PDB file of C-alpha atoms in Angstrom:
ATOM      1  CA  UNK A   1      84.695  99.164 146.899  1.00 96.00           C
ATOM      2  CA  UNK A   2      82.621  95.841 147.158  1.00 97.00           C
ATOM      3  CA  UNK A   3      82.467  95.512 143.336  1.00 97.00           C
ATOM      4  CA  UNK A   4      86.396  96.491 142.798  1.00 97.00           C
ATOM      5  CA  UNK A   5      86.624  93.556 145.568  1.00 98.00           C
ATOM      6  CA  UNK A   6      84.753  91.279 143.028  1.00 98.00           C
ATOM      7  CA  UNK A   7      86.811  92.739 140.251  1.00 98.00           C
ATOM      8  CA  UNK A   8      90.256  91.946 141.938  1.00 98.00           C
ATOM      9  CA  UNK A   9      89.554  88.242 143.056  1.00 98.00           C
ATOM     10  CA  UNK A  10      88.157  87.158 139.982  1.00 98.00           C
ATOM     11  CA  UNK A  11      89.738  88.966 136.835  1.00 98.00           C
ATOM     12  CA  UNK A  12      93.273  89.763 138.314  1.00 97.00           C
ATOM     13  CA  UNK A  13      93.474  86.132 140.490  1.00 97.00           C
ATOM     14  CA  UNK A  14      91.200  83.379 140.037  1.00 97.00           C
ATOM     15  CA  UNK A  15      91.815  84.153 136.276  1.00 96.00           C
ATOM     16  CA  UNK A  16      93.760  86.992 134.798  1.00 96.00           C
ATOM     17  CA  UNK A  17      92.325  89.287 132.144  1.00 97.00           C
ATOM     18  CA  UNK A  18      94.890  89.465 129.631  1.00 97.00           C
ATOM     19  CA  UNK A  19      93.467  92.307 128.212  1.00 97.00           C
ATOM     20  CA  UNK A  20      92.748  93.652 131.553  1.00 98.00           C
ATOM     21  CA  UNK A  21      96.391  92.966 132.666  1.00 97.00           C
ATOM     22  CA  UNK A  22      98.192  94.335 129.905  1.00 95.00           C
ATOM     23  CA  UNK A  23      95.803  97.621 129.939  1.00 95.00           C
ATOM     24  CA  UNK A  24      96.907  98.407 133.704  1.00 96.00           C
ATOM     25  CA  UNK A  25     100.926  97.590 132.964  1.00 94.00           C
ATOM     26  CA  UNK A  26     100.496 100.185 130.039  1.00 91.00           C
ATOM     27  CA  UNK A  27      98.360 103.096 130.661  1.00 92.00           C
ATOM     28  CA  UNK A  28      98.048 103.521 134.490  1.00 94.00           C
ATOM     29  CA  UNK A  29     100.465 103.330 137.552  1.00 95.00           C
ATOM     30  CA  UNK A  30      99.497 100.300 138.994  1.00 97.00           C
ATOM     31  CA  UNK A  31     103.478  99.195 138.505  1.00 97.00           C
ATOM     32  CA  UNK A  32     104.743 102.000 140.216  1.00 97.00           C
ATOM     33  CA  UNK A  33     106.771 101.938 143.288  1.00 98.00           C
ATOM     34  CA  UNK A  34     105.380 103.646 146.569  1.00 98.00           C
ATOM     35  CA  UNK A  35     107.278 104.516 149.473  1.00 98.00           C
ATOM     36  CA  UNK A  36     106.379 102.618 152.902  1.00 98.00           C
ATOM     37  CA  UNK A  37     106.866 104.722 156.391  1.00 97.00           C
ATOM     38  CA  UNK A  38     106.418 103.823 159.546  1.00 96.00           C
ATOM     39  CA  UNK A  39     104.202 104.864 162.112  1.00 94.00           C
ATOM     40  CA  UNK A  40     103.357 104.274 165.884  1.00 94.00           C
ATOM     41  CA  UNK A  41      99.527 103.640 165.722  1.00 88.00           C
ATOM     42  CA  UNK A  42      97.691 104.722 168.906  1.00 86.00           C
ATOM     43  CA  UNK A  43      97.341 101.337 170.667  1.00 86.00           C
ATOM     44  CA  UNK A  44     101.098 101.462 170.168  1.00 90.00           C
ATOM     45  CA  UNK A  45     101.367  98.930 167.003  1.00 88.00           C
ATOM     46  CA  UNK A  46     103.946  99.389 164.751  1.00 92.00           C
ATOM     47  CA  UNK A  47     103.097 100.125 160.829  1.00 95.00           C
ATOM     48  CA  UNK A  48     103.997 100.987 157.742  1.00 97.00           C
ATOM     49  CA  UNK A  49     101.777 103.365 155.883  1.00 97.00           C
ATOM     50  CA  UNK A  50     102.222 104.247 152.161  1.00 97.00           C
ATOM     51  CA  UNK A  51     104.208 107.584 151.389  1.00 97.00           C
ATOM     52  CA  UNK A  52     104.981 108.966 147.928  1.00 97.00           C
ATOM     53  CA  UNK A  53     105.769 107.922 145.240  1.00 97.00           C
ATOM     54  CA  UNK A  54     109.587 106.617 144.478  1.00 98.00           C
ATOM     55  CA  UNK A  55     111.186 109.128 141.965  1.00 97.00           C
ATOM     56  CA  UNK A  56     114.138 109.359 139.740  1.00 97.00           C
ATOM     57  CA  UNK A  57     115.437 111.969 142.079  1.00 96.00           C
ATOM     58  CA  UNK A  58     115.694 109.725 144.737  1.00 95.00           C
ATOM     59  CA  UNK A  59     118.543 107.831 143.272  1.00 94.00           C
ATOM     60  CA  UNK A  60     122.231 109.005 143.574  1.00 91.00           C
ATOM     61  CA  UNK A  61     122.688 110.364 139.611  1.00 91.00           C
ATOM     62  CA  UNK A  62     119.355 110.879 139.548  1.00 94.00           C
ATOM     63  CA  UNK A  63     118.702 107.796 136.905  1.00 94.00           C
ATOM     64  CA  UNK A  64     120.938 110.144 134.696  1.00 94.00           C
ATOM     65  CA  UNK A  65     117.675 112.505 134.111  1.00 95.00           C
ATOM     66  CA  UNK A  66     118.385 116.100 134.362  1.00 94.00           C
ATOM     67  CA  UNK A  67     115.019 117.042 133.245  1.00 95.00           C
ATOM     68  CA  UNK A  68     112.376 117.167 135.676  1.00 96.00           C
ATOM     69  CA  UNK A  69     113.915 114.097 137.570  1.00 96.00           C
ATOM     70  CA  UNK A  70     111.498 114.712 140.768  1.00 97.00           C
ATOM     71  CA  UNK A  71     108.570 114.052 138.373  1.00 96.00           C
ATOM     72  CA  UNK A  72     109.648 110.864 136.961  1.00 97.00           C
ATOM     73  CA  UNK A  73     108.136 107.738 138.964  1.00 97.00           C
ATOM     74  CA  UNK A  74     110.181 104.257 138.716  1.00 97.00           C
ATOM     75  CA  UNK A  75     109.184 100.343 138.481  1.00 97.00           C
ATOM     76  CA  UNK A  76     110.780  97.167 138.496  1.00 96.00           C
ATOM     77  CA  UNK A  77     110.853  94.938 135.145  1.00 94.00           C
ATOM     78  CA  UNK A  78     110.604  91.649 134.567  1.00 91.00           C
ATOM     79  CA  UNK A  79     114.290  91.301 135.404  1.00 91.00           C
ATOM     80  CA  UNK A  80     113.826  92.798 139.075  1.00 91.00           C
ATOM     81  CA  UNK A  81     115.570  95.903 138.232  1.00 93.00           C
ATOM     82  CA  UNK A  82     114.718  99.443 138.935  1.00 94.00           C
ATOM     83  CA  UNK A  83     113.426 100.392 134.924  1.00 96.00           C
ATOM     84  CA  UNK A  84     112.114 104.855 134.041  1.00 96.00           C
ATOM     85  CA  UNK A  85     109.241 103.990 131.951  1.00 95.00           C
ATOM     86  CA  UNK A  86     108.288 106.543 129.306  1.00 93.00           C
ATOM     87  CA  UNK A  87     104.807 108.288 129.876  1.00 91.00           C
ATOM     88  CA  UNK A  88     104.823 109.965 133.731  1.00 93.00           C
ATOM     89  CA  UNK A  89     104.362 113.649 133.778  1.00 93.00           C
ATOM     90  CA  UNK A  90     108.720 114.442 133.873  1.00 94.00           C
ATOM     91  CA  UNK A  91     108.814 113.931 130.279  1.00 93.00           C
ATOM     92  CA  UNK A  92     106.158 116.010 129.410  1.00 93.00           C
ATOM     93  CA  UNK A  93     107.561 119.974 129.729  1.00 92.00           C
ATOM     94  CA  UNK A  94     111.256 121.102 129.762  1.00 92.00           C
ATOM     95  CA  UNK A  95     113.593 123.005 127.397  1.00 91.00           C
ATOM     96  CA  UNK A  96     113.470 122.916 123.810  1.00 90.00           C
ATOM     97  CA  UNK A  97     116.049 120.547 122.666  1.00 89.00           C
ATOM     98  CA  UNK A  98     116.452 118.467 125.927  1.00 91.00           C
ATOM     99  CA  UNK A  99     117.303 114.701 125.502  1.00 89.00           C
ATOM    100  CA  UNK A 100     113.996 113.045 126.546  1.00 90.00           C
ATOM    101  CA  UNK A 101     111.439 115.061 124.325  1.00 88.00           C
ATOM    102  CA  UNK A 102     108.650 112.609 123.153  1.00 83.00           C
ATOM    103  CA  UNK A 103     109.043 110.397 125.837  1.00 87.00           C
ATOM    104  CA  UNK A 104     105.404 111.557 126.816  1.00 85.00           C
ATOM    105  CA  UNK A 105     104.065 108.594 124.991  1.00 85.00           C
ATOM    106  CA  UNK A 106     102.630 106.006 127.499  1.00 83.00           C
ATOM    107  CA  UNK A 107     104.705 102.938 125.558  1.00 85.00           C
ATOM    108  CA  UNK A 108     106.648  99.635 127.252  1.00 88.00           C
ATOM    109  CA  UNK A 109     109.848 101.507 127.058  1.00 91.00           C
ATOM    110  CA  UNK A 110     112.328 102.297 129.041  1.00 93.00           C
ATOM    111  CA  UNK A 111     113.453 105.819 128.705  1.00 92.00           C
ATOM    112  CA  UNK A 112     117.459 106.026 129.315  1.00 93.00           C
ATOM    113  CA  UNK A 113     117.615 103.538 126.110  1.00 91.00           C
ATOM    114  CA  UNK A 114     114.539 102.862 124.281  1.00 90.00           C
ATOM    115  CA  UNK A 115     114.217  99.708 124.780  1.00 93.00           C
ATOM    116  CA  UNK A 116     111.097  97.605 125.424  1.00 94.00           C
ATOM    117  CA  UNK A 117     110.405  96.934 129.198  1.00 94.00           C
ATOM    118  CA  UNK A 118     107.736  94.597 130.727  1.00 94.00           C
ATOM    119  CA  UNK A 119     106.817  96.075 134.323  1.00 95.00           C
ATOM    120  CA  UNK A 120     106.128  93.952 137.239  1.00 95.00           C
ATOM    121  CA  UNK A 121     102.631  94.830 138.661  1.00 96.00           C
ATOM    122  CA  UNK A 122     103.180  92.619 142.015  1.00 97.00           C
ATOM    123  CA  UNK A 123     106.252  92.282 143.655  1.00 96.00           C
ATOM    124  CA  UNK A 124     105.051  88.848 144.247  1.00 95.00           C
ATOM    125  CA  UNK A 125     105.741  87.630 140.635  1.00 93.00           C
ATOM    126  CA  UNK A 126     109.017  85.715 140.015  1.00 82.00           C
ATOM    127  CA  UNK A 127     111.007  84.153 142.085  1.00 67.00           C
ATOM    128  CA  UNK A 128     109.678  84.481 146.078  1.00 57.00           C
ATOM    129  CA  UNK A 129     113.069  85.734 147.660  1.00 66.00           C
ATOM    130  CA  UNK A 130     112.630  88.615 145.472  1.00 81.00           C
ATOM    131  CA  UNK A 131     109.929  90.312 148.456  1.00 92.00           C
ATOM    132  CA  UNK A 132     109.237  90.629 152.121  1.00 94.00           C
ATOM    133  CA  UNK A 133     105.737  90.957 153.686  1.00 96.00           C
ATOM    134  CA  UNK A 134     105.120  93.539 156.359  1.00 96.00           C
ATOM    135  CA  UNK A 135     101.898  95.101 157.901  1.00 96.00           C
ATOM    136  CA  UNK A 136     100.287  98.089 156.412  1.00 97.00           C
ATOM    137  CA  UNK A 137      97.735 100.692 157.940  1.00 96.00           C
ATOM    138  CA  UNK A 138      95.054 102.240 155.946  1.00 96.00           C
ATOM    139  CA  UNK A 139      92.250 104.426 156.797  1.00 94.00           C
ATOM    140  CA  UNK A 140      88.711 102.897 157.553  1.00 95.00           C
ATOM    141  CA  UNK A 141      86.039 104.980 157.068  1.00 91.00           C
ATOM    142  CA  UNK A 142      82.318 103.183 156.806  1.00 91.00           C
ATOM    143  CA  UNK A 143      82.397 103.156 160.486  1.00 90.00           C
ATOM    144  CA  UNK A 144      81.283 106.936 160.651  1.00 89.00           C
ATOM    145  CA  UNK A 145      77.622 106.921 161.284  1.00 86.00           C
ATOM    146  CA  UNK A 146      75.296 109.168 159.141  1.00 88.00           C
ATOM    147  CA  UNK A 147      71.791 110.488 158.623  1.00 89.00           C
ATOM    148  CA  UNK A 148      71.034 108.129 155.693  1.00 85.00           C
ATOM    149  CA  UNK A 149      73.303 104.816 155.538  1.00 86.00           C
ATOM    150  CA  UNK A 150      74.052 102.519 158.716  1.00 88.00           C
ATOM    151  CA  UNK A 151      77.777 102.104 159.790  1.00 93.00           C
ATOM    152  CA  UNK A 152      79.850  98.897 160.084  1.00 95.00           C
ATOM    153  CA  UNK A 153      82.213  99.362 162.848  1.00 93.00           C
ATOM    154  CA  UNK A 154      85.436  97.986 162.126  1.00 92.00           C
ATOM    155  CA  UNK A 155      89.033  99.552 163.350  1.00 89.00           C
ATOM    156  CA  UNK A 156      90.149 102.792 162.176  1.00 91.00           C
ATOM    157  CA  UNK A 157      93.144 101.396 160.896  1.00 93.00           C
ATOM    158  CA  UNK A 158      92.739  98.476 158.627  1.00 95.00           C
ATOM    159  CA  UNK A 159      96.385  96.830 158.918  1.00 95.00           C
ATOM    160  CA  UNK A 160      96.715  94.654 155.883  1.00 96.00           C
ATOM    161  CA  UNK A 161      99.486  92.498 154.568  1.00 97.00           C
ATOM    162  CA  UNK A 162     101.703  93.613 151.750  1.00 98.00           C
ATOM    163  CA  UNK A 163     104.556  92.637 149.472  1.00 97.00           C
ATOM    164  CA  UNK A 164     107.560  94.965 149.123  1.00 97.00           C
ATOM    165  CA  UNK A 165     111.198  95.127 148.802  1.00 95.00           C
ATOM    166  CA  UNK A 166     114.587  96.778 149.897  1.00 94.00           C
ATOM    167  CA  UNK A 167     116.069  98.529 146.860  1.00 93.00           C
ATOM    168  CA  UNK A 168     119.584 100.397 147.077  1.00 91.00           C
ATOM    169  CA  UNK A 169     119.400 104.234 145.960  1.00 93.00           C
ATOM    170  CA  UNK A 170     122.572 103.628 145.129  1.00 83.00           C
ATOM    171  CA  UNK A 171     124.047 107.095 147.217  1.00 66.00           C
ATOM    172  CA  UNK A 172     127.834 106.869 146.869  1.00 60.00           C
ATOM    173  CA  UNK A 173     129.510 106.649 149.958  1.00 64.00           C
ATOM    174  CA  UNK A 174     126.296 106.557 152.079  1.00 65.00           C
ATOM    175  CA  UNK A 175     124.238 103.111 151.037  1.00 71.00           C
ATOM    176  CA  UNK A 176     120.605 103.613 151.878  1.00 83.00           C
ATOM    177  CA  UNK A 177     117.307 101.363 151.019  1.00 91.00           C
ATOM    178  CA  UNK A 178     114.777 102.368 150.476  1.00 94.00           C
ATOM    179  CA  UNK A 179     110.771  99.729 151.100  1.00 96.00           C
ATOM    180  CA  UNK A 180     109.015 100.051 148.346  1.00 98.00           C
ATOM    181  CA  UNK A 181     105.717  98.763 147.344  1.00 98.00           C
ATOM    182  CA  UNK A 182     104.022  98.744 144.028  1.00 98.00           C
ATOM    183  CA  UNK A 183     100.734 100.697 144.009  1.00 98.00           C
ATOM    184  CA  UNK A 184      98.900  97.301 142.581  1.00 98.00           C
ATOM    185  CA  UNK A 185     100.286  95.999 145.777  1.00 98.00           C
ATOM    186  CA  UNK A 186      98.694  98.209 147.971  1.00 98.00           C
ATOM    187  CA  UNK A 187      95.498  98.600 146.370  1.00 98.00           C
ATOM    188  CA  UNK A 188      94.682  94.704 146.126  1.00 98.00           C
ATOM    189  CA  UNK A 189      96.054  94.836 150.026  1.00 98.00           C
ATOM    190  CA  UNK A 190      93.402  98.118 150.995  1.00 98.00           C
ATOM    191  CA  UNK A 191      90.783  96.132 148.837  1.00 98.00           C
ATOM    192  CA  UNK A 192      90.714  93.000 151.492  1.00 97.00           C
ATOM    193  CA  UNK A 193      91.956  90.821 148.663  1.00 98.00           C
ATOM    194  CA  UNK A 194      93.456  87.237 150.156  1.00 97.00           C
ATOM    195  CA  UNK A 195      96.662  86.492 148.385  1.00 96.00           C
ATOM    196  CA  UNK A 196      97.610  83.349 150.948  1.00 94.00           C
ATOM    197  CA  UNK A 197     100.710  85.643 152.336  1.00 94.00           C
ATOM    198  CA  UNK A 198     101.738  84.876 155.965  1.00 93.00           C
ATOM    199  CA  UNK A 199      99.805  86.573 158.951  1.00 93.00           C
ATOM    200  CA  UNK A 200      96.822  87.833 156.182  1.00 94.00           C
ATOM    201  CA  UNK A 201      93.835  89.535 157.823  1.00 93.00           C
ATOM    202  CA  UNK A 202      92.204  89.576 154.293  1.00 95.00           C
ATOM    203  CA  UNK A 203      88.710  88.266 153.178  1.00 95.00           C
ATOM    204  CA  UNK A 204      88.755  84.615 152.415  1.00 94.00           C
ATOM    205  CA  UNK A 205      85.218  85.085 150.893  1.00 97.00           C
ATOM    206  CA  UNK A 206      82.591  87.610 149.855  1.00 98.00           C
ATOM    207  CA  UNK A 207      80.919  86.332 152.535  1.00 98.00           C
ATOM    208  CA  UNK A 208      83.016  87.670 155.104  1.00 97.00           C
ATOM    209  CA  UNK A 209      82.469  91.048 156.930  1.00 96.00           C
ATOM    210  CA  UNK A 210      85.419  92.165 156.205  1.00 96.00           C
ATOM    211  CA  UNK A 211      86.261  95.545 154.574  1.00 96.00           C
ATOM    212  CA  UNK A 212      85.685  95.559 151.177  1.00 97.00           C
ATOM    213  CA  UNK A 213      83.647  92.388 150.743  1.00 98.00           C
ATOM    214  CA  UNK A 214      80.126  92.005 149.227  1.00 98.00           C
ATOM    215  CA  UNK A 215      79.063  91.251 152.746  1.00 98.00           C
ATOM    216  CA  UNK A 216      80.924  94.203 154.236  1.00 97.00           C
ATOM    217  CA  UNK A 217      78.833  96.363 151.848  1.00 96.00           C
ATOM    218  CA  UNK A 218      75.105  94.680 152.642  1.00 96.00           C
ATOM    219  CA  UNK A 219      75.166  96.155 156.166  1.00 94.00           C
ATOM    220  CA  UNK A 220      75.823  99.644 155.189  1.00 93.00           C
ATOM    221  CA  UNK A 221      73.817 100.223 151.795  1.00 93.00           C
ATOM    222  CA  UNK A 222      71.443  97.054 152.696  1.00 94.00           C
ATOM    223  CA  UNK A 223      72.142  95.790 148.667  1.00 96.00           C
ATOM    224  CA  UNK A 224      72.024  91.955 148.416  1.00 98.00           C
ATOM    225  CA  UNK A 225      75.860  90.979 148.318  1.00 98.00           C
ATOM    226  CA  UNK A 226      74.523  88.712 145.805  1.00 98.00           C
ATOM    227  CA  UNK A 227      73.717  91.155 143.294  1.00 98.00           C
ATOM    228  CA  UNK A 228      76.733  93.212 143.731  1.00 98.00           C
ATOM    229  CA  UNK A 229      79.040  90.040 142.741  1.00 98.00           C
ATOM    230  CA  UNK A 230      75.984  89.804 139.595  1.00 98.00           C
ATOM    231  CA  UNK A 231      76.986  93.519 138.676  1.00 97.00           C
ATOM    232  CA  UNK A 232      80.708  93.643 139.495  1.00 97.00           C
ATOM    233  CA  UNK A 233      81.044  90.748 137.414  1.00 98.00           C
ATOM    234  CA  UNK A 234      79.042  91.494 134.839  1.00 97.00           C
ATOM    235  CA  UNK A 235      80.597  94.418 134.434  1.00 97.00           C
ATOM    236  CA  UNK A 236      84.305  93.436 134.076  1.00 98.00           C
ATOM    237  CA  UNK A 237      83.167  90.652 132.087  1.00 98.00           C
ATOM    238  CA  UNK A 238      81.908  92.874 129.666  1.00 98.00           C
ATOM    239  CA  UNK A 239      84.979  95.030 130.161  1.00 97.00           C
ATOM    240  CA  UNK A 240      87.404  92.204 129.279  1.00 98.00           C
ATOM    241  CA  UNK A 241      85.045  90.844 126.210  1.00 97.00           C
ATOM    242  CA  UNK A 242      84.858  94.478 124.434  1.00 97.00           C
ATOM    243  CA  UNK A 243      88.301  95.538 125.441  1.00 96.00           C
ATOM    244  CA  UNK A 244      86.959  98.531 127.601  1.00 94.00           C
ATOM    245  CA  UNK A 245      82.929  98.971 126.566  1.00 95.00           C
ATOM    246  CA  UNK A 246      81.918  99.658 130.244  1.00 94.00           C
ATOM    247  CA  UNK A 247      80.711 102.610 131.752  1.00 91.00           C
ATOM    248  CA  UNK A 248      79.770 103.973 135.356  1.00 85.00           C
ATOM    249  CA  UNK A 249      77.598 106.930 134.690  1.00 86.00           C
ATOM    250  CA  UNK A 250      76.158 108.523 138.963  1.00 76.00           C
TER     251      UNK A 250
END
């Protein structure tokens, strides 16, 4: 967690990886949207907590798929609307003959018309009315004590701050929204990431003890924080110079 913290900060926001950043819009589902629920915590705070995944079945029509439309995830483009990218697992079985065979391939298209589709991977980019920020609560667990690695007690419920947005499902006669968050959101949110949004209970350095910071890290495994930043860093660097030549082998 401490080194993906590295990762995040440096390669995705004190300078983006192009390589890196086109990699994640392409191949894994970083873009996609995520249901947010509430919850009732039990000091009585209100949350939202990520759910599912939002599907092409959740939209009145069904995004006009009639093959496998509750295994089709959605993301927002460029243009800040609702896009079916090619590649999720929908497209991959179904009747001989059906309309989106070979839409398997993990390419920037858009599947209802072919055509080439740049997904957002933060709700944050373009314009800032285009996202709200709420609170989010996600499990903590290096406060569990064990035989062989010291804890760091922090709460059980590590309320973050996250972008997300109101989209219509477009259900005729009975408008519903549904907040949505893209799972790039939420991880750079669980990771302690700073971002500079309102209310943020983020890291504002790796020197912070503050889940998942290089610090954080040094009082459980008792590794220098400085030489996980060394390794983290190294590691992506390497990653972004040989366009994926890095390996973690346990």
């Amino acid at each position: 967690m401490a080194m993906g913290h590295v990762i995040l900060k440096e390669f995705y926001f004190d300078k983006r990886s192009a390589y890196f950043d086109d990699y994640v819009r392409r191949y894994t589902d970083l873009p996609n949207l995520v249901l947010l629920e509430a919850r009732t915590l039990p000091d009585g705070r209100r949350v939202l907590v990520p759910g599912r995944t939002l599907r092409a079945s959740d939209f009145n029509g069904k995004l006009g798929q009639a093959n496998n439309p509750d295994w089709k995830t959605v993301a927002i483009d460029d243009h800040d609307k609702v896009v079916l990218p090619n590649g999720s697992i929908g497209f991959r079985w179904g009747a001989e003959g059906r309309a989106d065979v070979g839409k398997w391939n993990l390419e920037n298209k858009e599947a209802r018309n072919n055509s080439e589709v740049h997904l957002k991977l933060s709700l944050m980019e373009g314009a800032a009315h285009d996202f709200e920020v709420g609170d989010v609560g996600f499990p903590y667990f290096g406060g569990i004590d064990t035989p062989n690695f010291s804890a760091n007690k922090q709460q059980d419920i590590l309320v973050r701050q996250v972008p997300m947005r109101r989209i219509s499902l477009g259900k005729a006669g009975d408008e519903r929204f549904a907040l949505v968050a893209t799972v790039f959101d939420l991880t750079v949110a669980h990771y302690g990431v700073a971002r500079g949004l309102p209310g943020e209970t983020a890291a504002a350095s790796f020197d912070d003890d503050t889940p998942y910071t290089p610090a954080w890290q040094e009082k459980i495994t008792g590794v220098k924080r400085d030489q996980v930043i060394a390794v983290a860093r190294q590691f992506a660097d390497n990653a972004d110079k040989t366009r994926g030549k890095s390996m973690v082998i346990i």
